Coordinates of C-alpha atoms in Angstrom, one line a residue:
Chain A
M1 CA 30.4 -85.2 9.3
S2 CA 32.5 -84.2 12.3
L3 CA 31.0 -82.3 15.2
E4 CA 32.7 -79.2 14.2
E5 CA 31.2 -79.6 10.7
S6 CA 27.7 -80.3 12.1
K7 CA 28.0 -77.1 14.5
S8 CA 29.0 -75.2 11.8
K9 CA 26.2 -76.0 9.6
Q10 CA 23.8 -75.4 12.3
V11 CA 25.1 -71.9 12.9
S12 CA 24.8 -71.0 9.1
L13 CA 21.3 -72.5 9.1
R14 CA 20.4 -70.2 12.2
R15 CA 22.2 -67.4 10.3
F16 CA 20.3 -68.0 7.1
Q17 CA 16.9 -68.2 9.0
R18 CA 17.7 -65.1 10.8
E19 CA 18.6 -63.2 7.6
R20 CA 15.2 -64.5 6.0
I21 CA 13.3 -63.1 9.0
A22 CA 15.0 -59.9 8.7
R23 CA 14.4 -59.6 5.1
K24 CA 10.7 -60.2 5.4
E25 CA 10.4 -57.8 8.2
A26 CA 12.0 -55.3 5.8
E27 CA 9.9 -56.1 3.0
K28 CA 6.9 -55.7 5.3
L29 CA 8.1 -52.2 6.4
L30 CA 8.8 -51.5 2.7
E31 CA 5.3 -52.2 1.6
Q32 CA 3.9 -50.2 4.5
K33 CA 5.9 -47.1 3.8
A34 CA 5.1 -47.3 0.1
L35 CA 1.4 -47.3 0.8
E36 CA 1.8 -44.3 3.2
L37 CA 3.8 -42.5 0.3
F38 CA 1.3 -43.3 -2.1
E39 CA -1.6 -42.0 0.1
T40 CA 0.5 -39.0 1.0
N41 CA 1.0 -38.1 -2.7
N42 CA -2.6 -38.7 -3.5
S43 CA -3.6 -36.2 -0.9
L44 CA -1.1 -33.7 -1.9
K45 CA -2.3 -34.1 -5.6
N46 CA -5.8 -33.4 -4.6
L47 CA -4.8 -30.6 -2.5
T48 CA -2.9 -28.9 -5.4
N49 CA -5.9 -29.5 -7.7
N50 CA -8.1 -27.8 -5.1
Q51 CA -5.7 -24.9 -4.6
D52 CA -5.6 -24.6 -8.6
I53 CA -9.2 -24.3 -8.9
L54 CA -9.2 -22.0 -5.8
I55 CA -6.9 -19.8 -7.5
K56 CA -8.8 -19.7 -10.7
E57 CA -12.0 -18.6 -9.1
R58 CA -10.5 -16.1 -6.8
T59 CA -8.6 -14.5 -9.8
S60 CA -12.0 -14.4 -11.9
E61 CA -13.9 -13.0 -8.8
L62 CA -10.9 -10.3 -8.7
E63 CA -11.3 -9.6 -12.0
I64 CA -14.9 -8.8 -11.9
A65 CA -14.4 -6.8 -8.8
K66 CA -11.7 -4.8 -10.3
N67 CA -13.9 -4.1 -13.3
E68 CA -16.9 -3.3 -11.1
A69 CA -14.8 -0.8 -9.2
L70 CA -13.3 0.7 -12.5
S71 CA -16.9 1.1 -13.9
A72 CA -18.2 2.9 -10.6
S73 CA -15.2 5.1 -10.8
Q74 CA -15.8 6.0 -14.2
A75 CA -19.5 6.6 -13.3
K76 CA -18.5 8.8 -10.5
S77 CA -16.3 10.9 -12.7
E78 CA -19.1 11.3 -15.4
F79 CA -21.6 12.2 -12.7
V80 CA -19.7 14.9 -11.3
A81 CA -18.8 16.2 -14.7
V82 CA -22.3 16.1 -15.9
M83 CA -23.9 17.3 -12.9
S84 CA -21.3 20.2 -12.7
H85 CA -22.7 21.5 -16.2
E86 CA -26.3 20.5 -15.7
I87 CA -26.6 22.4 -12.4
R88 CA -24.4 25.6 -13.6
T89 CA -26.4 25.9 -16.8
P90 CA -29.7 27.1 -15.3
I91 CA -28.0 28.9 -12.6
N92 CA -26.3 31.0 -15.6
G93 CA -29.8 31.5 -17.0
V94 CA -30.7 33.0 -13.7
I95 CA -27.8 35.3 -13.1
G96 CA -27.7 36.2 -16.7
A97 CA -31.5 37.2 -16.6
L98 CA -30.9 38.9 -13.6
S99 CA -28.2 41.0 -14.9
L100 CA -30.1 42.1 -17.7
L101 CA -33.1 43.2 -15.4
R102 CA -30.4 45.4 -13.6
Q103 CA -30.3 47.4 -16.7
R104 CA -33.9 48.5 -17.0
K105 CA -35.7 51.3 -15.3
L106 CA -37.0 49.8 -11.9
D107 CA -38.8 51.5 -9.2
S108 CA -37.3 51.1 -5.5
E109 CA -39.6 48.0 -4.7
E110 CA -38.5 46.3 -8.1
V111 CA -34.7 47.1 -7.1
E112 CA -35.1 45.7 -3.8
L113 CA -36.7 42.5 -5.3
L114 CA -34.0 42.2 -7.9
E115 CA -31.2 42.8 -5.1
M116 CA -32.8 39.7 -3.2
A117 CA -33.0 37.6 -6.1
E118 CA -29.3 38.3 -7.1
H119 CA -28.1 37.8 -3.6
S120 CA -30.1 34.5 -3.4
S121 CA -28.6 33.2 -6.8
E122 CA -25.2 34.2 -5.6
V123 CA -25.5 32.2 -2.4
L124 CA -27.2 29.4 -4.6
L125 CA -24.0 29.3 -6.8
A126 CA -21.8 29.4 -4.0
I127 CA -23.5 26.5 -2.2
I128 CA -23.6 24.5 -5.6
N129 CA -19.9 24.9 -6.0
D130 CA -19.2 23.7 -2.3
V131 CA -21.4 20.7 -3.1
L132 CA -19.8 19.9 -6.6
D133 CA -16.4 20.4 -4.9
F134 CA -17.3 18.2 -2.1
S135 CA -18.4 15.3 -4.3
K136 CA -15.5 15.8 -6.6
I137 CA -13.0 15.2 -3.5
E138 CA -15.2 12.4 -2.3
A139 CA -15.0 10.7 -5.6
N140 CA -11.1 11.3 -5.5
K141 CA -11.4 13.1 -8.9
M142 CA -10.3 16.5 -7.5
L143 CA -7.1 17.2 -9.2
M144 CA -4.6 19.9 -7.8
E145 CA -2.8 22.1 -10.2
N146 CA 0.9 22.8 -10.1
V147 CA 1.3 26.2 -12.0
S148 CA 3.5 29.1 -11.4
F149 CA 1.5 32.6 -10.6
D150 CA 1.7 35.8 -9.1
L151 CA 1.2 35.1 -5.5
R152 CA 1.3 38.8 -4.5
K153 CA -1.3 39.7 -7.2
N154 CA -3.6 36.9 -6.1
L155 CA -3.6 38.3 -2.6
S156 CA -4.2 41.8 -3.7
S157 CA -7.2 40.6 -5.5
V158 CA -8.3 38.5 -2.3
Y159 CA -7.8 41.6 -0.3
S160 CA -10.1 43.7 -2.5
S161 CA -12.8 41.3 -2.7
F162 CA -13.2 41.5 1.0
T163 CA -13.0 45.1 2.1
D164 CA -16.7 45.8 1.4
R165 CA -17.8 42.9 3.4
A166 CA -15.5 43.7 6.2
A167 CA -16.5 47.1 6.4
Q168 CA -20.2 45.9 6.4
Q169 CA -19.8 44.6 10.0
N170 CA -17.2 47.4 10.8
N171 CA -14.3 45.1 10.8
K172 CA -10.7 46.4 10.0
L173 CA -9.1 44.0 7.4
I174 CA -5.4 43.8 7.4
F175 CA -2.9 41.9 5.3
N176 CA 0.6 41.5 6.6
I177 CA 2.8 39.9 3.6
D178 CA 6.4 38.9 4.7
E179 CA 9.0 40.4 2.8
K180 CA 10.7 37.1 2.0
T181 CA 7.5 36.0 0.2
P182 CA 8.4 35.5 -3.4
Q183 CA 6.4 37.3 -6.0
Y184 CA 5.7 33.8 -8.0
I185 CA 5.1 30.4 -6.5
I186 CA 4.3 27.1 -7.9
S187 CA 0.7 25.7 -6.6
D188 CA -2.8 25.7 -7.4
P189 CA -3.9 29.5 -7.4
L190 CA -7.6 28.6 -7.7
R191 CA -7.5 26.3 -4.8
I192 CA -5.3 28.7 -2.6
T193 CA -7.8 31.4 -3.0
Q194 CA -10.7 29.3 -2.3
I195 CA -9.2 28.3 0.9
L196 CA -8.4 32.0 1.8
N197 CA -11.9 32.9 1.0
N198 CA -13.2 30.3 3.2
F199 CA -11.1 31.3 6.0
L200 CA -11.5 34.9 5.6
S201 CA -15.3 34.8 4.8
N202 CA -15.7 32.9 8.3
A203 CA -13.6 35.4 10.1
I204 CA -15.5 38.3 8.8
K205 CA -18.8 36.3 9.5
F206 CA -18.2 35.8 12.9
T207 CA -16.5 39.2 13.9
S208 CA -18.3 42.5 14.5
N209 CA -16.5 45.4 15.3
G210 CA -13.3 43.9 15.4
E211 CA -10.2 43.0 13.5
V212 CA -9.5 40.2 10.8
S213 CA -5.8 39.8 9.6
L214 CA -4.3 37.6 7.1
D215 CA -0.4 36.9 7.7
V216 CA 1.7 35.4 5.0
N217 CA 5.2 34.1 6.3
C218 CA 7.9 32.2 4.6
T219 CA 10.7 29.9 5.6
N220 CA 13.0 28.2 3.3
K221 CA 10.7 25.3 2.9
N222 CA 7.1 26.3 3.6
I223 CA 4.9 29.1 3.3
S224 CA 2.0 29.8 5.8
F225 CA -1.2 31.6 5.6
C226 CA -2.8 32.6 8.9
I227 CA -6.2 34.3 9.3
T228 CA -6.8 35.5 12.7
D229 CA -10.0 37.5 14.1
T230 CA -11.2 38.8 17.2
G231 CA -14.7 37.4 16.8
L232 CA -16.9 35.1 18.6
G233 CA -14.6 32.2 19.1
I234 CA -15.3 28.5 19.3
S235 CA -15.4 26.6 22.5
E236 CA -13.2 23.5 22.8
K237 CA -16.0 21.2 22.7
D238 CA -17.4 22.6 19.2
L239 CA -13.8 23.1 18.0
S240 CA -13.5 19.5 17.9
K241 CA -16.5 18.9 15.7
L242 CA -15.6 21.6 13.4
F243 CA -14.4 20.0 10.5
N244 CA -17.1 17.3 10.2
E245 CA -18.8 17.4 7.1
F246 CA -22.3 19.2 7.3
S247 CA -21.5 20.5 10.7
Q248 CA -22.2 24.2 11.5
V249 CA -21.0 24.3 15.1
D250 CA -24.2 25.9 16.3
A251 CA -27.3 25.1 14.6
S252 CA -28.6 28.5 15.0
T253 CA -25.4 30.1 13.4
S254 CA -26.4 28.3 10.1
R255 CA -29.7 30.1 10.3
N256 CA -28.1 33.5 11.5
Y257 CA -24.9 33.1 9.5
G258 CA -25.6 31.0 6.5
G259 CA -23.3 28.6 4.9
T260 CA -23.4 24.9 3.7
G261 CA -21.0 23.7 6.4
L262 CA -18.8 22.1 3.8
G263 CA -16.5 24.8 3.5
L264 CA -14.2 24.1 6.3
T265 CA -14.2 20.4 5.5
I266 CA -13.3 21.2 1.7
S267 CA -10.5 23.6 2.8
K268 CA -9.2 21.0 4.8
K269 CA -9.1 18.1 2.0
L270 CA -7.6 20.7 -0.3
I271 CA -4.8 21.4 2.1
Q272 CA -4.1 17.6 2.3
L273 CA -4.1 17.3 -1.4
M274 CA -1.5 20.0 -1.6
K275 CA 0.4 17.8 0.8
G276 CA 0.1 20.9 3.2
E277 CA -0.9 21.1 6.9
L278 CA -4.1 22.8 8.6
F279 CA -3.7 24.3 11.7
Y280 CA -6.3 26.2 13.9
S281 CA -7.2 27.5 17.5
S282 CA -9.6 29.5 19.1
T283 CA -10.8 31.0 22.6
K284 CA -14.5 31.7 22.9
N285 CA -15.3 35.4 23.1
V286 CA -11.8 36.2 22.2
G287 CA -11.1 35.1 18.5
S288 CA -10.0 32.6 16.3
S289 CA -7.0 31.6 14.0
F290 CA -7.1 29.3 11.2
G291 CA -4.3 28.7 8.8
M292 CA -2.4 26.4 6.4
R293 CA 1.2 25.6 5.9
L294 CA 2.2 24.6 2.3
P295 CA 5.5 23.3 0.6
L296 CA 6.9 26.6 -0.8
K297 CA 8.0 26.0 -4.2
T298 CA 9.2 29.4 -6.0
G299 CA 8.1 30.0 -9.4
A300 CA 8.8 32.3 -12.3
E301 CA 6.7 34.7 -14.6
S302 CA 5.1 32.2 -17.0
N303 CA 3.8 33.2 -20.5
Q304 CA 1.3 30.5 -20.3
Q305 CA -1.0 32.6 -18.2
P306 CA -4.0 33.4 -19.8
V307 CA -4.8 37.2 -20.4
G308 CA -6.3 38.8 -17.6
L309 CA -9.3 41.3 -17.9
H310 CA -7.5 44.6 -17.4
C311 CA -9.0 47.2 -19.8
Q312 CA -11.5 49.6 -19.0
F313 CA -15.1 49.5 -19.9
D314 CA -15.0 51.5 -23.0
G315 CA -18.6 51.2 -24.3
R316 CA -17.2 52.4 -27.8
G317 CA -16.6 49.5 -29.7
I318 CA -19.3 47.7 -31.5
A319 CA -18.8 44.2 -32.6
K320 CA -20.5 41.7 -34.9
I321 CA -20.6 38.7 -32.7
L322 CA -21.2 35.0 -33.1
L323 CA -22.7 33.4 -30.0
V324 CA -22.5 29.6 -29.8
D325 CA -24.3 27.7 -27.0
D326 CA -26.4 24.5 -27.2
N327 CA -28.7 26.0 -24.5
E328 CA -31.6 27.9 -25.6
I329 CA -31.8 30.0 -22.5
N330 CA -28.3 30.8 -22.4
L331 CA -28.5 31.7 -26.0
R332 CA -31.3 34.1 -25.7
I333 CA -30.1 35.7 -22.5
G334 CA -26.6 35.9 -23.9
K335 CA -27.8 37.7 -27.0
K336 CA -30.0 40.1 -25.0
M337 CA -26.9 40.9 -22.8
L338 CA -24.5 41.3 -25.9
E339 CA -27.5 43.4 -27.6
S340 CA -27.6 45.6 -24.4
L341 CA -24.0 46.4 -25.2
N342 CA -24.8 47.5 -28.6
H343 CA -23.3 44.6 -30.3
I344 CA -24.8 42.7 -33.2
V345 CA -25.3 39.3 -32.5
T346 CA -25.9 35.9 -34.6
T347 CA -26.7 32.8 -32.5
A348 CA -25.6 29.4 -33.5
S349 CA -26.9 26.3 -31.2
S350 CA -24.1 23.8 -32.1
G351 CA -20.5 23.5 -33.1
Q352 CA -21.4 22.3 -36.4
Q353 CA -23.7 25.1 -37.0
A354 CA -20.9 27.7 -36.1
I355 CA -18.6 26.0 -38.5
D356 CA -21.3 26.1 -41.3
I357 CA -21.8 30.0 -40.7
L358 CA -18.1 30.7 -40.6
I359 CA -16.5 28.5 -43.0
E360 CA -19.2 27.5 -45.4
N361 CA -21.4 30.6 -45.6
K362 CA -18.2 32.8 -45.1
Q363 CA -20.0 35.3 -42.9
V364 CA -17.7 37.8 -41.4
F365 CA -17.5 38.5 -37.6
D366 CA -15.3 40.2 -35.3
L367 CA -15.4 38.0 -32.4
V368 CA -16.7 34.3 -31.5
L369 CA -18.1 33.4 -28.1
M370 CA -18.0 29.6 -27.8
D371 CA -19.6 27.5 -25.2
C372 CA -17.3 24.7 -24.4
Q373 CA -19.6 21.9 -23.3
M374 CA -21.9 20.9 -26.0
P375 CA -23.2 17.4 -27.3
N376 CA -22.0 15.8 -30.5
M377 CA -19.0 18.4 -30.9
D378 CA -17.8 20.4 -28.1
G379 CA -16.5 24.0 -28.2
F380 CA -12.8 22.6 -28.3
E381 CA -13.5 20.4 -31.6
A382 CA -15.4 23.3 -33.3
T383 CA -12.7 25.7 -32.6
K384 CA -10.0 23.3 -34.1
T385 CA -11.8 23.1 -37.0
I386 CA -12.5 26.8 -37.4
R387 CA -9.1 27.6 -36.9
K388 CA -8.0 25.6 -39.9
G389 CA -9.8 28.3 -42.0
L390 CA -9.7 31.4 -39.8
K391 CA -6.5 32.1 -37.8
S392 CA -6.9 35.3 -36.5
L393 CA -10.6 35.5 -35.4
P394 CA -10.7 36.1 -31.7
I395 CA -12.6 33.1 -30.3
I396 CA -13.5 33.2 -26.7
A397 CA -14.4 30.3 -24.5
L398 CA -17.3 30.4 -22.4
T399 CA -16.9 27.7 -19.6
A400 CA -18.3 26.7 -16.1
N401 CA -15.0 24.9 -15.7
T402 CA -12.2 26.8 -14.2
S403 CA -9.3 24.6 -13.6
A404 CA -5.9 25.7 -15.2
Q405 CA -6.4 22.4 -16.9
D406 CA -9.3 23.4 -18.7
K407 CA -7.9 26.8 -19.5
R408 CA -5.0 25.3 -21.1
R409 CA -7.3 22.9 -23.2
A410 CA -9.0 26.2 -24.4
L411 CA -5.9 27.8 -25.2
D412 CA -4.5 24.5 -26.9
S413 CA -7.6 24.3 -29.2
G414 CA -6.8 27.6 -30.7
M415 CA -9.0 29.7 -28.4
N416 CA -7.7 33.2 -27.2
D417 CA -9.5 33.8 -24.0
F418 CA -12.0 32.5 -21.7
V419 CA -15.0 33.7 -19.5
T420 CA -16.3 31.7 -16.8
K421 CA -20.0 31.3 -16.6
P422 CA -22.2 32.5 -15.2
Y423 CA -20.7 36.0 -16.3
K424 CA -21.6 39.4 -15.5
L425 CA -22.0 42.3 -18.0
N426 CA -19.2 44.4 -17.5
K427 CA -16.8 40.9 -17.3
I428 CA -18.0 40.0 -21.0
Q429 CA -17.8 43.6 -22.2
N430 CA -14.2 43.8 -20.8
T431 CA -13.2 40.8 -22.7
I432 CA -14.9 41.8 -26.1
Q433 CA -13.2 45.2 -25.7
H434 CA -9.9 43.8 -25.0
W435 CA -9.9 41.5 -28.2
L436 CA -11.4 44.1 -30.4
T437 CA -8.8 46.6 -29.5
K438 CA -6.0 43.9 -30.3
A439 CA -7.5 43.0 -33.5
A440 CA -7.7 46.5 -34.6
V441 CA -3.9 47.2 -33.8
Chain B
M1 CA 16.4 -48.8 19.3
K2 CA 16.5 -48.7 15.5
G3 CA 17.5 -51.9 14.0
I4 CA 20.9 -50.5 12.4
V5 CA 22.3 -50.3 15.6
F6 CA 21.6 -53.9 16.1
S7 CA 22.9 -55.0 12.7
E8 CA 26.1 -53.0 12.6
F9 CA 26.8 -54.5 16.1
L10 CA 26.3 -58.1 14.9
E11 CA 28.3 -57.4 11.9
L12 CA 31.1 -56.0 14.0
V13 CA 31.0 -59.1 16.2
E14 CA 31.1 -61.4 13.3
D15 CA 34.0 -59.6 11.9
K16 CA 36.1 -59.3 15.4
F17 CA 34.9 -62.4 17.0
G18 CA 33.4 -64.8 14.3
F19 CA 30.4 -66.0 13.1
D20 CA 30.3 -68.7 16.0
V21 CA 30.5 -66.3 18.8
A22 CA 27.8 -64.0 17.1
D23 CA 25.6 -67.0 16.9
E24 CA 26.4 -68.1 20.3
I25 CA 25.4 -64.7 22.1
I26 CA 22.2 -64.6 19.9
D27 CA 21.3 -68.3 20.8
E28 CA 22.1 -67.8 24.5
S29 CA 20.2 -64.6 25.0
D30 CA 16.8 -65.8 24.4
L31 CA 15.6 -62.4 22.2
A32 CA 12.3 -61.8 21.5
S33 CA 13.2 -60.9 18.1
D34 CA 15.5 -63.9 17.6
G35 CA 18.1 -61.8 16.8
A36 CA 16.6 -61.3 13.3
Y37 CA 17.2 -57.5 13.0
T38 CA 16.9 -55.3 9.8
E39 CA 18.3 -52.0 9.7
V40 CA 14.8 -50.4 9.1
G41 CA 13.0 -52.2 11.9
V42 CA 12.5 -51.1 15.6
Y43 CA 13.7 -53.4 18.3
D44 CA 13.7 -53.4 22.3
H45 CA 17.3 -51.7 23.4
K46 CA 17.4 -54.3 26.3
E47 CA 18.2 -56.9 23.7
L48 CA 21.3 -54.9 22.8
L49 CA 22.3 -54.9 26.4
T50 CA 21.9 -58.5 27.0
L51 CA 24.0 -59.1 23.8
V52 CA 26.6 -57.0 25.0
T53 CA 26.7 -58.5 28.3
K54 CA 26.7 -62.1 26.9
L55 CA 29.8 -61.1 24.5
S56 CA 31.4 -59.4 27.6
E57 CA 31.2 -62.7 29.5
K58 CA 32.6 -64.6 26.6
S59 CA 35.2 -62.1 25.5
G60 CA 36.5 -60.9 28.8
V61 CA 36.3 -57.2 27.9
T62 CA 34.3 -54.8 30.0
V63 CA 30.7 -53.9 28.8
E64 CA 31.9 -50.3 28.9
D65 CA 34.9 -51.0 26.7
L66 CA 32.8 -53.0 24.1
V67 CA 30.3 -50.4 23.8
K68 CA 32.8 -47.6 23.5
T69 CA 34.7 -49.7 20.7
F70 CA 31.4 -50.3 19.1
G71 CA 30.6 -46.7 19.1
N72 CA 33.8 -45.9 17.3
Y73 CA 32.8 -48.5 14.8
L74 CA 29.2 -47.1 14.4
L75 CA 30.6 -43.6 13.3
E76 CA 32.9 -44.9 10.7
R77 CA 29.8 -46.9 9.5
F78 CA 27.7 -43.9 9.5
V79 CA 30.2 -42.0 7.4
V80 CA 29.9 -44.6 4.9
K81 CA 26.2 -44.8 5.0
F82 CA 25.4 -41.2 5.6
P83 CA 28.4 -39.2 3.9
Q84 CA 26.1 -35.9 3.4
Y85 CA 26.2 -35.4 7.0
F86 CA 30.1 -35.3 7.1
K87 CA 30.7 -33.3 4.2
D88 CA 29.9 -29.5 5.3
V89 CA 32.1 -29.9 8.5
N90 CA 35.9 -30.2 8.6
N91 CA 36.3 -30.7 12.6
S92 CA 34.8 -33.1 15.4
F93 CA 33.7 -30.1 17.6
D94 CA 31.5 -28.6 14.7
F95 CA 29.9 -31.9 13.9
I96 CA 29.2 -33.0 17.4
D97 CA 27.6 -29.5 17.9
R98 CA 25.4 -30.1 15.2
V99 CA 24.3 -33.7 15.9
E100 CA 21.2 -32.4 17.8
S101 CA 20.3 -29.6 15.2
K102 CA 21.0 -31.1 12.1
I103 CA 21.0 -35.1 12.2
H104 CA 18.6 -35.8 14.7
V105 CA 16.1 -33.3 13.5
E106 CA 16.3 -35.4 9.9
V107 CA 15.8 -38.7 11.6
K108 CA 12.7 -37.2 13.4
K109 CA 11.3 -36.4 10.1
L110 CA 11.5 -39.8 8.8
Y111 CA 10.8 -41.6 11.9
P112 CA 8.7 -39.3 14.0
E113 CA 8.5 -41.9 16.9
A114 CA 12.2 -42.5 17.3
K115 CA 13.6 -41.9 20.8
L116 CA 16.7 -40.3 20.4
P117 CA 19.1 -39.0 23.1
T118 CA 19.4 -35.4 23.3
F119 CA 22.7 -33.3 23.0
T120 CA 23.1 -29.9 24.5
T121 CA 26.2 -28.0 24.0
N122 CA 27.2 -25.8 27.0
Y123 CA 30.7 -24.5 25.9
K124 CA 32.6 -24.6 22.6
D125 CA 35.8 -23.0 21.4
E126 CA 38.8 -24.0 19.3
N127 CA 40.2 -26.5 21.9
K128 CA 37.4 -27.4 24.3
L129 CA 33.9 -28.7 24.0
K130 CA 31.5 -29.3 26.8
I131 CA 28.4 -31.2 25.8
T132 CA 25.4 -32.8 27.8
Y133 CA 24.1 -36.2 26.8
E134 CA 20.6 -37.2 28.2
S135 CA 18.7 -40.4 27.3
T136 CA 16.1 -42.9 28.9
R137 CA 18.5 -45.5 27.9
P138 CA 21.9 -46.2 29.3
F139 CA 24.2 -45.7 26.4
S140 CA 26.4 -42.9 27.2
A141 CA 29.5 -45.2 26.6
L142 CA 28.1 -45.6 22.8
A143 CA 28.1 -41.7 22.6
Y144 CA 31.6 -41.6 24.1
G145 CA 32.7 -44.2 21.5
M146 CA 31.1 -42.2 18.6
M147 CA 32.7 -38.9 19.8
M148 CA 36.1 -40.7 19.4
G149 CA 35.4 -42.2 16.4
C150 CA 34.4 -38.7 15.0
A151 CA 37.7 -37.4 16.3
N152 CA 39.4 -40.0 14.4
Y153 CA 37.8 -39.7 11.2
Y154 CA 38.5 -36.0 11.2
G155 CA 42.2 -36.7 12.1
E156 CA 42.2 -35.1 15.4
S157 CA 43.4 -36.3 18.9
I158 CA 41.2 -35.6 21.5
E159 CA 40.7 -36.4 25.3
I160 CA 37.1 -37.0 26.6
V161 CA 36.3 -36.6 30.4
S162 CA 32.9 -37.7 31.4
E163 CA 30.9 -36.5 34.3
D164 CA 27.9 -38.8 35.3
L165 CA 24.9 -36.8 36.3
S166 CA 22.5 -39.5 36.0
T167 CA 19.4 -39.9 38.1
T168 CA 17.0 -43.2 38.5
N169 CA 15.5 -43.2 35.2
V170 CA 17.6 -40.8 33.2
T171 CA 21.0 -41.2 32.1
K172 CA 22.6 -37.8 31.8
V173 CA 26.3 -37.3 31.3
S174 CA 28.4 -34.2 30.9
F175 CA 31.3 -34.8 28.3
T176 CA 34.2 -32.5 28.2
L177 CA 36.5 -32.9 25.1
N178 CA 39.9 -31.4 25.2
K179 CA 42.1 -31.2 21.8
T180 CA 45.6 -32.6 22.5

């Protein structure tokens, strides 16, 4: 071999050796990387598995929590509904019995006692209504109506209901209603009245020998109601505490002036629910101003409106009445009230019994007074069944619930009218006479 | 410095100067790695400097010119080996502008310990690009060569002016590229 060839061979050999070293190094690196990859993959797999398990656990926890929340919400609704009925029933008994007592010959001492009892029961009813409203709002079960109603008529009733109270403290009561205020608006008439009542009664309560005024104003978009008084006024410090639940600004005021301290809180929440704005201001010893601004939606006269009680107390019409109520005391008091009006009363203590009397036995009546809330078969169900056989018999709902929703429910089931419990003598008589007159025509 | 630079360099030497010369410069350089480079390995950059210096002695071409030429060649090799980086771009300025943010970022994901030079774009428009190269290693000429290689690949004609801003331990060069 020549020198050239030998050198060439050596070069090739060295080159080959370098290649081999480089290859082995590459292989080593490859092994290393492969191992790292495998380990990373494993970690990832474990992580994914853990995540999956975690997700499953969380989902099932959420499911349980959701069901618990739903249950609790349901329980709240039921509580509010049941309490509403349970509490109002005995109150109805008290007010009804007092109402009957009124009719008897009483000496002045007895009259005084009776008046105290009546006043107390009215206050009690107001307090109970406040507490029930408050708990309904807290449970988020307060539903706002959106119906068309006669605002001006409503305001007129409110005015009438306050004239006496205003006069008692020697206050002037003034209502200023802007010309632009529409006759009908779409809102919740019950709640608007409730708020106005709250503001007005506060204004009158804390004002003597002064003036209380309600101003109603309209723009294109809003309607505002503002109650102003020239009464005691509220200090700045107390003003900030005003809308806290259960606070009467001065502990002594609740002793002197009465009240639960819930009224303003409820008003504030109702205004919020109506998507409105509350405003207020006050200066000590000068007076206060409370109001609300609500979105204005003009309404129209609606035929859905349940019949009002406009007829005069006649006293002439004598009716054969079927009175249906599951509560014994309500039944006894109701019977006595109706008999004191010279009506002939038959009682039934369940919806089924009423159906038996009317349909099975085919007894003839002029009018039915039907309690709505009864166990097993409620007044609505009973009415639906009765209507299958008797189309024109006036059936009047007796109900503690006064929402437009409940009124509609009564009308939808075939009832003609409703009276809210607890009811006074002349109120029930007006209703009876109205329907007797209608039937006669 | 990653093995790919070494292996590509040796292949270029073998190609342009022959196997014997390649063997000689390795043999005479007394390298720790013995010149056995694999692309995926990591080796001391000083070995490359030694090899280039030896080649310069043997060929008579300056170290700077050798490195610039290698840079040009290396870019062409990168086009073959990593075509994905060249697909979305159609001109050298855009490519060079993205070396830092698109390419070096990817390299560091796979090789977190890699020490790469940094490129900072100071000015860029249709006809002019001003970019600063910074590194702890003295290979600005390689960057120069690669930028020329890039312009060649995109069929452009450019002129590169370098301004050396280096300090003792840091190589810092400001390159101004002008389209001609």
